XYZ file of C-alpha atoms in Angstrom:
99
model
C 80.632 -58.412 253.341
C 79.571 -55.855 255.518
C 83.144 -54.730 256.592
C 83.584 -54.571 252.269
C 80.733 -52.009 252.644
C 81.594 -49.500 255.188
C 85.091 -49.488 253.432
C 83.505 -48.920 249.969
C 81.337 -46.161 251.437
C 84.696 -44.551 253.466
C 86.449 -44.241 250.092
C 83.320 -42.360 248.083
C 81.242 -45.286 246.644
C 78.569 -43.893 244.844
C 76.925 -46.443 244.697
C 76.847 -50.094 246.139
C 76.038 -53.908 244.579
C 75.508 -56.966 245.971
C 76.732 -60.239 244.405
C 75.067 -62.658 244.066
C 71.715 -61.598 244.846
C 69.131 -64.691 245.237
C 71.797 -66.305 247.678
C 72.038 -63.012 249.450
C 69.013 -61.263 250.032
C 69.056 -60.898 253.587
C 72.256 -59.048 253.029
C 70.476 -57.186 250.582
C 67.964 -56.113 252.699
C 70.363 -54.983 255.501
C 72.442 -53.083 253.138
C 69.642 -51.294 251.303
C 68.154 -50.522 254.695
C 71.432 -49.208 256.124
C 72.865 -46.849 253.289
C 72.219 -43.714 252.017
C 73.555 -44.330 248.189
C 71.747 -46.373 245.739
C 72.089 -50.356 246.121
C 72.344 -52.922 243.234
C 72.078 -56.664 243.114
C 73.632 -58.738 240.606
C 71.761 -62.079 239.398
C 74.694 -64.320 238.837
C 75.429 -66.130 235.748
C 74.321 -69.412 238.432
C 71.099 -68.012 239.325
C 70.445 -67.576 235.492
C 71.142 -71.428 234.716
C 69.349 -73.007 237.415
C 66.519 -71.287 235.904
C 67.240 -71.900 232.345
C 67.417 -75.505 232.854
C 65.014 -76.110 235.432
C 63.066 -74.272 232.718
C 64.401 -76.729 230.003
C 62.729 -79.479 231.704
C 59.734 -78.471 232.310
C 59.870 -78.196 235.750
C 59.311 -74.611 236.557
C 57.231 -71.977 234.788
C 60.091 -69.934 233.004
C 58.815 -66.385 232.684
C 56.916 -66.835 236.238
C 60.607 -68.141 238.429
C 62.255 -64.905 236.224
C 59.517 -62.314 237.422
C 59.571 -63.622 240.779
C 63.045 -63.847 240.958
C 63.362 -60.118 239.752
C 60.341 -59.598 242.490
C 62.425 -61.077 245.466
C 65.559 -59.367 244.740
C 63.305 -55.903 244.541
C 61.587 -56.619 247.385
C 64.471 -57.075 249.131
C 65.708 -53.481 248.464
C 67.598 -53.413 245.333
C 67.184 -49.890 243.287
C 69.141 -51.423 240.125
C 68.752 -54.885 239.482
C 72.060 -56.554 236.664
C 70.509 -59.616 235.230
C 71.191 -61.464 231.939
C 67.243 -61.246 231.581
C 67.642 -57.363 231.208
C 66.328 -56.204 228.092
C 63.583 -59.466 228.072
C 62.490 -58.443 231.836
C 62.241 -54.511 230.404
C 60.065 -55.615 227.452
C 57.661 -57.637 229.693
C 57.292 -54.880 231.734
C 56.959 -52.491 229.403
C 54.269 -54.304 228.107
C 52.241 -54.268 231.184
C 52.924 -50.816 232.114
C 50.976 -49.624 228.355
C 48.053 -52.031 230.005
């Protein structure tokens, strides 16, 4: 993945993504530490449905696993997160930015 890198940035990436983040974010971290463009992470459709239907059935806290999710993949060094919890994840923090 890291060869896939150096090429991208030899040909003029602007930018650079890693896929799929959760699984990944030790990658993520060495890539966002070792580039000078910005880095995204993609939460997989996977990472979405193990937390939709742990959600389901009541064994996880959904909005808490989503934030911290979001957190971890942040943390890790991700400038632009893609996540099919976009525009709920912008709302909820939207929300607590006007607190």
């Amino acid at each position: 993945s890291l060869r896939e890198l150096a090429l991208d940035l030899e040909e003029g990436a602007d930018m650079v993504m890693v896929k799929p983040a959760g699984p990944y974010l030790d990658i993520l971290a060495k890539v966002a530490e070792s580039v000078d463009v910005p880095v995204a992470a993609y939460q997989i459709s996977g990472e979405y449905a193990m937390i939709e239907a742990a959600a389901e059935r009541g064994w996880i806290d959904r909005d808490k696993a989503i934030l911290e999710s979001l957190t971890g993949i942040r943390r890790a060094g991700a400038q632009m997160i893609l996540t099919y919890w976009a525009t709920e994840a912008a709302q909820w923090l939207g929300r607590d930015a006007r607190r």
